[in-house]
Amino acid sequence: MKKLLYSFLLLSSATLFAQKNASTKFAVANDIVGTVDMFTANHKNAIQNTQTYKSVAQLPQSLKKYSFIAENGLVEYKLKSDQDGIDRIALSEINEQYGLAKDTPVIIDGYEFKNSDTKVFGDILNHMKVVDNNGTKAVSITTKN
């Protein structure tokens, strides 16, 4: 009975971990991934203009590679020319910091980023840890505290 209960708890925690955070609304600026919350809280003055896409079907060709994070829509920001200094990092560099292969997929709020060349803004790196992702180690990032 204990084994059954332990197995159930283990499976439940793995299932809960793997779920996507539906409240995360991703944003892209200059081909770098962030969140809408990050921009509205920390970088309002850096934004020149905004384009909101409510569905994957509306994404222009230049943003199709982000369709996997556009389930809840995607916002594209154009930054003012003097506001290009927001911290950013490639996911491959995060993998290296945690001793993983550069090309290991990274999980951000339950969304798997398979292309480790993708750059993200440093503001979204609130909590990071190495987790088991279907039998492989991967960095998991939570964007909210």
Short mmCIF file of C-alpha atoms in Angstrom, two decimals:
data_model
loop_
_atom_site.label_atom_id
_atom_site.label_comp_id
_atom_site.label_asym_id
_atom_site.label_seq_id
_atom_site.Cartn_x
_atom_site.Cartn_y
_atom_site.Cartn_z
CA MET A 1 0.00 0.00 0.00
CA LYS A 2 2.85 2.38 0.85
CA LYS A 3 4.47 1.69 -2.51
CA LEU A 4 1.22 2.46 -4.29
CA LEU A 5 0.76 5.71 -2.39
CA TYR A 6 4.39 6.71 -2.98
CA SER A 7 4.06 5.96 -6.71
CA PHE A 8 0.88 8.03 -6.90
CA LEU A 9 2.51 10.99 -5.16
CA LEU A 10 5.57 10.79 -7.39
CA LEU A 11 3.46 10.64 -10.55
CA SER A 12 1.25 13.52 -9.34
CA SER A 13 4.21 15.78 -8.62
CA ALA A 14 5.77 15.01 -12.02
CA THR A 15 2.46 15.74 -13.75
CA LEU A 16 2.00 19.01 -11.91
CA PHE A 17 5.54 20.08 -12.74
CA ALA A 18 5.15 19.39 -16.45
CA GLN A 19 2.07 21.57 -16.85
CA LYS A 20 2.36 24.83 -18.69
CA ASN A 21 1.68 27.98 -16.74
CA ALA A 22 -1.33 29.36 -18.60
CA SER A 23 -0.94 32.76 -16.94
CA THR A 24 2.42 33.37 -18.60
CA LYS A 25 2.06 35.70 -21.57
CA PHE A 26 5.26 35.68 -23.59
CA ALA A 27 6.67 38.65 -25.48
CA VAL A 28 9.43 39.06 -28.04
CA ALA A 29 11.59 42.11 -28.65
CA ASN A 30 14.49 42.14 -31.11
CA ASP A 31 14.24 38.33 -31.38
CA ILE A 32 14.69 37.94 -27.61
CA VAL A 33 12.04 36.26 -25.44
CA GLY A 34 10.58 37.87 -22.34
CA THR A 35 7.16 38.21 -20.79
CA VAL A 36 4.52 40.90 -20.94
CA ASP A 37 4.73 41.20 -17.14
CA MET A 38 8.47 41.86 -17.39
CA PHE A 39 8.00 44.71 -19.85
CA THR A 40 5.05 46.34 -18.09
CA ALA A 41 6.73 46.16 -14.69
CA ASN A 42 10.34 47.02 -15.55
CA HIS A 43 10.69 48.46 -19.04
CA LYS A 44 7.63 50.59 -19.91
CA ASN A 45 9.83 53.51 -20.93
CA ALA A 46 11.89 51.36 -23.31
CA ILE A 47 8.95 50.45 -25.54
CA GLN A 48 8.51 52.28 -28.82
CA ASN A 49 5.47 50.32 -30.03
CA THR A 50 3.56 47.10 -29.45
CA GLN A 51 1.89 44.53 -31.69
CA THR A 52 -0.34 41.89 -30.09
CA TYR A 53 -1.13 38.60 -31.78
CA LYS A 54 -4.05 36.78 -30.17
CA SER A 55 -3.46 33.41 -31.82
CA VAL A 56 -0.79 31.34 -33.49
CA ALA A 57 -2.55 31.80 -36.85
CA GLN A 58 -2.02 35.57 -36.66
CA LEU A 59 1.76 35.37 -36.19
CA PRO A 60 3.82 36.87 -39.01
CA GLN A 61 6.47 34.68 -40.64
CA SER A 62 9.23 36.28 -38.53
CA LEU A 63 7.55 35.05 -35.31
CA LYS A 64 6.40 31.58 -36.46
CA LYS A 65 9.38 30.01 -34.69
CA TYR A 66 7.74 31.13 -31.41
CA SER A 67 4.38 29.49 -32.16
CA PHE A 68 4.94 26.94 -29.35
CA ILE A 69 4.74 29.76 -26.75
CA ALA A 70 1.90 31.65 -28.45
CA GLU A 71 -1.02 29.52 -27.21
CA ASN A 72 -2.18 32.49 -25.11
CA GLY A 73 -1.13 35.01 -27.73
CA LEU A 74 2.21 36.71 -28.21
CA VAL A 75 3.21 40.34 -27.92
CA GLU A 76 5.94 41.82 -30.07
CA TYR A 77 7.65 44.91 -28.72
CA LYS A 78 9.80 47.29 -30.66
CA LEU A 79 12.27 48.95 -28.33
CA LYS A 80 13.46 52.53 -28.59
CA SER A 81 16.88 52.73 -30.22
CA ASP A 82 18.57 53.94 -27.03
CA GLN A 83 17.02 51.13 -24.94
CA ASP A 84 18.92 48.13 -26.27
CA GLY A 85 20.81 47.47 -23.04
CA ILE A 86 18.37 45.13 -21.27
CA ASP A 87 20.27 42.07 -19.98
CA ARG A 88 19.92 38.98 -22.16
CA ILE A 89 21.39 35.51 -22.28
CA ALA A 90 21.28 32.52 -24.63
CA LEU A 91 19.68 29.39 -23.21
CA SER A 92 22.84 27.48 -24.18
CA GLU A 93 24.82 29.65 -21.75
CA ILE A 94 22.36 28.84 -18.95
CA ASN A 95 22.81 25.13 -19.72
CA GLU A 96 26.59 25.52 -19.46
CA GLN A 97 26.26 27.29 -16.09
CA TYR A 98 24.41 24.22 -14.79
CA GLY A 99 26.87 21.75 -16.30
CA LEU A 100 24.53 20.55 -19.04
CA ALA A 101 25.21 20.19 -22.76
CA LYS A 102 24.67 23.44 -24.67
CA ASP A 103 21.95 21.96 -26.86
CA THR A 104 19.79 20.67 -23.99
CA PRO A 105 16.21 21.97 -24.17
CA VAL A 106 15.26 24.46 -21.43
CA ILE A 107 11.84 24.63 -19.78
CA ILE A 108 10.35 28.06 -19.06
CA ASP A 109 7.08 28.02 -17.10
CA GLY A 110 6.36 24.54 -18.49
CA TYR A 111 7.12 25.43 -22.12
CA GLU A 112 10.01 23.48 -23.63
CA PHE A 113 12.45 25.62 -25.61
CA LYS A 114 14.20 23.11 -27.86
CA ASN A 115 16.42 25.67 -29.60
CA SER A 116 19.08 26.53 -27.04
CA ASP A 117 20.34 29.37 -29.26
CA THR A 118 17.20 31.28 -28.25
CA LYS A 119 18.00 34.37 -26.21
CA VAL A 120 15.90 35.43 -23.22
CA PHE A 121 15.85 38.60 -21.16
CA GLY A 122 17.52 38.25 -17.77
CA ASP A 123 14.46 39.73 -16.04
CA ILE A 124 12.51 36.49 -16.52
CA LEU A 125 15.09 34.31 -14.76
CA ASN A 126 13.49 34.44 -11.32
CA HIS A 127 13.99 30.85 -10.22
CA MET A 128 16.14 28.24 -11.96
CA LYS A 129 16.88 24.63 -11.11
CA VAL A 130 17.84 21.39 -12.81
CA VAL A 131 14.98 18.91 -13.10
CA ASP A 132 14.28 15.54 -14.67
CA ASN A 133 12.59 16.10 -18.04
CA ASN A 134 11.45 12.72 -19.37
CA GLY A 135 14.58 10.98 -18.13
CA THR A 136 16.98 13.77 -19.11
CA LYS A 137 18.28 16.62 -16.95
CA ALA A 138 17.11 20.08 -17.99
CA VAL A 139 17.10 23.58 -16.56
CA SER A 140 13.65 24.70 -15.48
CA ILE A 141 12.97 28.43 -15.21
CA THR A 142 10.06 30.04 -13.41
CA THR A 143 9.37 33.61 -14.52
CA LYS A 144 7.34 34.64 -11.49
CA ASN A 145 8.43 34.70 -7.87
#
